[in-house]
Coordinates of C-alpha atoms in Angstrom, one line a residue:
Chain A
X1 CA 2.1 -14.2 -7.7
X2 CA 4.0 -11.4 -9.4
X3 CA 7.6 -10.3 -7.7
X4 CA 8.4 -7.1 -7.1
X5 CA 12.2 -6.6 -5.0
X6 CA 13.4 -3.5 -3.9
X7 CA 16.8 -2.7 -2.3
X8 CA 18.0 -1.7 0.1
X9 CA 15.9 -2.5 2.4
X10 CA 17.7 0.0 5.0
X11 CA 20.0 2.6 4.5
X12 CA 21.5 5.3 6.6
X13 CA 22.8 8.6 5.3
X14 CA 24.1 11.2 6.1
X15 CA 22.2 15.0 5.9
X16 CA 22.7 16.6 2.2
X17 CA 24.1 13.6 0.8
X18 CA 21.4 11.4 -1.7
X19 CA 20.3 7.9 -1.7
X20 CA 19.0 5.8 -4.7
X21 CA 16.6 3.1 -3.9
X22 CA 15.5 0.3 -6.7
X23 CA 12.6 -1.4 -7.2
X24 CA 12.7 -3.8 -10.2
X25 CA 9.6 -6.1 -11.2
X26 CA 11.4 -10.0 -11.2
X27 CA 9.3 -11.8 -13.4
X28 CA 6.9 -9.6 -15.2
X29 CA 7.3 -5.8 -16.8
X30 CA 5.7 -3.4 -15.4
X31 CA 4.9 -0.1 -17.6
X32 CA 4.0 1.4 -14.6
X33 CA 5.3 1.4 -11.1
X34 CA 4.1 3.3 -7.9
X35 CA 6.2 4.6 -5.1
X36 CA 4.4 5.5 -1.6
X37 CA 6.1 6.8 1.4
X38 CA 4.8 5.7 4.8
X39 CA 5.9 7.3 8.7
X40 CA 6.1 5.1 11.9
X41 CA 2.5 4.1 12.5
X42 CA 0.6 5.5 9.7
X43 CA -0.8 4.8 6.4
X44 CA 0.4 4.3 3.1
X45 CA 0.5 7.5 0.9
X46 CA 1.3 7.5 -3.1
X47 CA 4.0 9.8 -4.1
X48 CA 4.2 9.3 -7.8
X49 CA 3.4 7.1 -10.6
X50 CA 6.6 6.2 -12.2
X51 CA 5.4 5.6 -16.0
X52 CA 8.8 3.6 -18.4
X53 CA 10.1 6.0 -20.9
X54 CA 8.4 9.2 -20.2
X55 CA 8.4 11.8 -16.4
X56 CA 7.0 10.6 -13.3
X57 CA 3.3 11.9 -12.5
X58 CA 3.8 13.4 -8.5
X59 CA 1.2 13.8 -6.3
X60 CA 0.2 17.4 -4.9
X61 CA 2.5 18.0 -2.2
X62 CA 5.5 16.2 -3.2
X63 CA 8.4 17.8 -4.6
X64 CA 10.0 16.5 -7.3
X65 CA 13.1 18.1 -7.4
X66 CA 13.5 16.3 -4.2
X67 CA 12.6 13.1 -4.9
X68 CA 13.8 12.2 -8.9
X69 CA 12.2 9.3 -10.3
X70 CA 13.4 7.5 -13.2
X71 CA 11.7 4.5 -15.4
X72 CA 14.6 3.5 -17.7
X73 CA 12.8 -0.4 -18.6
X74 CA 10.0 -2.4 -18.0
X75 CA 11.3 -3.3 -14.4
X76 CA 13.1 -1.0 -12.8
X77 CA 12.6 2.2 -11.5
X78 CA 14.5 3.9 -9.1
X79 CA 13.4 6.8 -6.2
X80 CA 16.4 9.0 -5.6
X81 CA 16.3 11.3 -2.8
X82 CA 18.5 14.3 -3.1
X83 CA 20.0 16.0 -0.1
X84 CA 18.7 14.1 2.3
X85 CA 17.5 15.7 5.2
X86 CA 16.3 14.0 8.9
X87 CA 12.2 14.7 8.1
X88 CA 12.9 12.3 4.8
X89 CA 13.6 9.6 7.1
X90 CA 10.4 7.2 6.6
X91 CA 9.6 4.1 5.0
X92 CA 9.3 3.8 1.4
X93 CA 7.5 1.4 -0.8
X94 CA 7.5 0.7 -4.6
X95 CA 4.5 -1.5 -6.0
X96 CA 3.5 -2.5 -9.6
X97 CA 0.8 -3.9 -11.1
X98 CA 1.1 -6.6 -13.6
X99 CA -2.5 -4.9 -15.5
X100 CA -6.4 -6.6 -14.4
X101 CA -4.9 -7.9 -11.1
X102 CA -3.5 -6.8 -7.7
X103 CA -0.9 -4.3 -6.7
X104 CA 2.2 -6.1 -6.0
X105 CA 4.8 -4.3 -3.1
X106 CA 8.2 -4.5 -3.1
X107 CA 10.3 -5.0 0.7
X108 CA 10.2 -1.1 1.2
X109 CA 13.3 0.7 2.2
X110 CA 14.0 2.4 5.3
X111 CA 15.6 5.5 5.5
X112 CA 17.5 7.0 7.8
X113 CA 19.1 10.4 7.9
X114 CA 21.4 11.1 10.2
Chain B
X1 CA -9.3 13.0 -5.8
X2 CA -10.0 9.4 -3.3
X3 CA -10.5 10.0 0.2
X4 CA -10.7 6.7 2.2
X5 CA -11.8 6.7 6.1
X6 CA -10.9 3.6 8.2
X7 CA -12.4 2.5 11.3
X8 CA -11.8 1.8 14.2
X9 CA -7.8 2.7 14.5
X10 CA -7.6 0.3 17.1
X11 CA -9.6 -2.7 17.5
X12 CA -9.0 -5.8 20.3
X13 CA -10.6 -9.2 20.3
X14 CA -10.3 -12.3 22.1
X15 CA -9.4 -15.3 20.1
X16 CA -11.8 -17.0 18.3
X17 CA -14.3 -13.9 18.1
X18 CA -15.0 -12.2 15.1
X19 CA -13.6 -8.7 14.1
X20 CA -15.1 -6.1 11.6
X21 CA -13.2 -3.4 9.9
X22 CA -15.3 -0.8 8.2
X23 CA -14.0 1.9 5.0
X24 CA -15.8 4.1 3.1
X25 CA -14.9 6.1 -0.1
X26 CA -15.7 9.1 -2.1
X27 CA -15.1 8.7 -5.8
X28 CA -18.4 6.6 -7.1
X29 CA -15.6 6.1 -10.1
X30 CA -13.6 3.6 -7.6
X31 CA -13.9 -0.1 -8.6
X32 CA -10.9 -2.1 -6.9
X33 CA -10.9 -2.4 -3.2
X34 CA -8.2 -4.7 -1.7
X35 CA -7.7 -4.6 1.6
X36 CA -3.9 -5.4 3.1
X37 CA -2.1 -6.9 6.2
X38 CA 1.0 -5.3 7.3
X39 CA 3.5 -6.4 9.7
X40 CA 6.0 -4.2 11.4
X41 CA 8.6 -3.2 9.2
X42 CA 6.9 -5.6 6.5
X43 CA 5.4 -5.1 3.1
X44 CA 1.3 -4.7 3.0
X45 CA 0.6 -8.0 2.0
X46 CA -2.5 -8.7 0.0
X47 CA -5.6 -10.9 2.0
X48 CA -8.8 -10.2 0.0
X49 CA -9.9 -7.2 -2.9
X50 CA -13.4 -6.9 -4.2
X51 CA -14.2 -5.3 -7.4
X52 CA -17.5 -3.4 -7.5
X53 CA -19.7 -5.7 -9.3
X54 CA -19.6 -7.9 -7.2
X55 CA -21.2 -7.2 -3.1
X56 CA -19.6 -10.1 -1.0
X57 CA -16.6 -12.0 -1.7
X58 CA -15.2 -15.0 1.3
X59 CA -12.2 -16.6 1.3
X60 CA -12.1 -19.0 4.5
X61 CA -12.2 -17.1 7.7
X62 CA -11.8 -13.6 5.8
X63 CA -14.9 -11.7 3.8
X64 CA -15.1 -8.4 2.3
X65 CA -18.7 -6.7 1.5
X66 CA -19.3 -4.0 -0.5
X67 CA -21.9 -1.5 -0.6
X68 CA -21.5 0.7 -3.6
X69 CA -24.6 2.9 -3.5
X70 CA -23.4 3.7 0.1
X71 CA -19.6 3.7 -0.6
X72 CA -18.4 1.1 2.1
X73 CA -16.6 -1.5 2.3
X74 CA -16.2 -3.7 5.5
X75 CA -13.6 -6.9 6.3
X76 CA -14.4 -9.4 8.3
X77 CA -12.6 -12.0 10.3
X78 CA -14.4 -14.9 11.7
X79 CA -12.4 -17.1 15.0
X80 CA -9.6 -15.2 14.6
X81 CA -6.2 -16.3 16.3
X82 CA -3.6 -14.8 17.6
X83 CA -1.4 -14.4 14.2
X84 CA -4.2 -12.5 12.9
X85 CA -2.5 -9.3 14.9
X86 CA -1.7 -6.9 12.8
X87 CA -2.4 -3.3 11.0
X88 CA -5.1 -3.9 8.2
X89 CA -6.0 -1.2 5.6
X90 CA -8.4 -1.0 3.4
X91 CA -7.7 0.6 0.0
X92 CA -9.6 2.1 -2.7
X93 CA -8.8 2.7 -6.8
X94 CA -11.1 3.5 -10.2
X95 CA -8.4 1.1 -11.5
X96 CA -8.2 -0.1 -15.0
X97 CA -5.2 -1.9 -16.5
X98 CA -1.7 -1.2 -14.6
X99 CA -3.5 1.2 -12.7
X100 CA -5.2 -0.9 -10.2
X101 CA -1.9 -0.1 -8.4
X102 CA -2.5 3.2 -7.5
X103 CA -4.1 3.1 -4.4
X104 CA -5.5 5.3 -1.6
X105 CA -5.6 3.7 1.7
X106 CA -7.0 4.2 5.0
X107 CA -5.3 5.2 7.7
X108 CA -4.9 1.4 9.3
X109 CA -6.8 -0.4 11.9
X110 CA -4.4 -1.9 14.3
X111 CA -6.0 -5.3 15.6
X112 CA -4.8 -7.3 18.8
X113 CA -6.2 -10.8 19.1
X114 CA -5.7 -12.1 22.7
X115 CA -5.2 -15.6 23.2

């Protein structure tokens, strides 16, 4: 199947600082990419579609001044999350789909803000 | 938009019985349902989707019905084993090219199967 690799897979930072996290598609492009966020023991909830070339699409709820999303090529896209604060610490997952088939996820990242 | 509802949260066999794990969506529009197996701290990993023309789809020990008039969807596991412990979700899209990513899970049916 389809690789999708996203780094890192944890990262601690400090509050009002901003971490980048990658998620690149290995062996395929992906014109579209899809970033959820996920807290200790619950689901799986999509944040935005990340779409190459042109803005993010964010779900109701999620503020995109907080989390910046860029699509710069066919595999990568990157989540940045600005000034950090402790209730951004969760678990965050990038998938892409390669077009008629499956979603493929990348490792997620874990952050931390201490 | 979606709204998918997963039951039961929990759910604990003994090895070798059978396990059923029941969704059902909203949007009539939804066509992809894949449901995923995620370990702790691990990424969901893909065991079985059905796309809705199609009502039953098997794939050794693991089936996946669909029941579009009724908008549910159910997994089942047959003998299941100990590695089979997980959280499962079931997922729901009105995918069509790249989009079949975009997903709305359930809320995860954690499953213990004692040996």
């Amino acid at each position: 199947g389809a690789v999708v690799s996203q780094h890192p897979s944890r990262v601690i930072c400090k509050s009002g600082t901003s971490v980048k996290i990658e998620c690149r598609s290995l062996d395929f492009q992906a014109t579209t990419m899809f970033w959820y966020r996920q807290f200790p023991k619950k689901s799986l909830m999509l944040m935005a579609t990340s779409n190459e070339g042109s803005k993010a699409t964010y779900e109701q709820g999620v503020e995109k001044d907080k989390f910046l999303i860029n699509h710069a090529s066919l595999t990568l896209s990157t989540l940045t999350v600005t000034s950090a604060h402790p209730e951004d610490s969760s678990f965050y997952i990038c998938s892409a789909s390669t077009g008629y088939t499956e979603a493929f996820f990348g490792q997620g990242t874990r952050l931390t803000v201490v | 938009g979606e709204n998918v509802e997963q039951h039961p949260s929990t759910l604990s066999v003994q090895e070798g019985d059978s396990a059923v794990i029941k969704c059902t969506y909203s949007d009539s529009a939804s066509n992809y349902f894949p449901w995923y197996k995620q370990e702790l701290g691990k990424r969901p990993q893909l065991i079985i989707d059905i796309r809705s023309n199609v009502g039953e789809k098997k794939d050794q020990r693991i089936a996946v019905t669909l029941n579009k008039t009724a908008k549910h969807f159910s997994l089942h596991i047959t003998e299941t084993q100990p590695e089979d412990s997980a959280v499962y979700f079931c997922a729901a899209t009105k995918g069509g090219g790249t989009s079949y990513g975009k997903l709305t899970f359930g809320q995860g049916t954690i499953l213990t199967v004692h040996p």
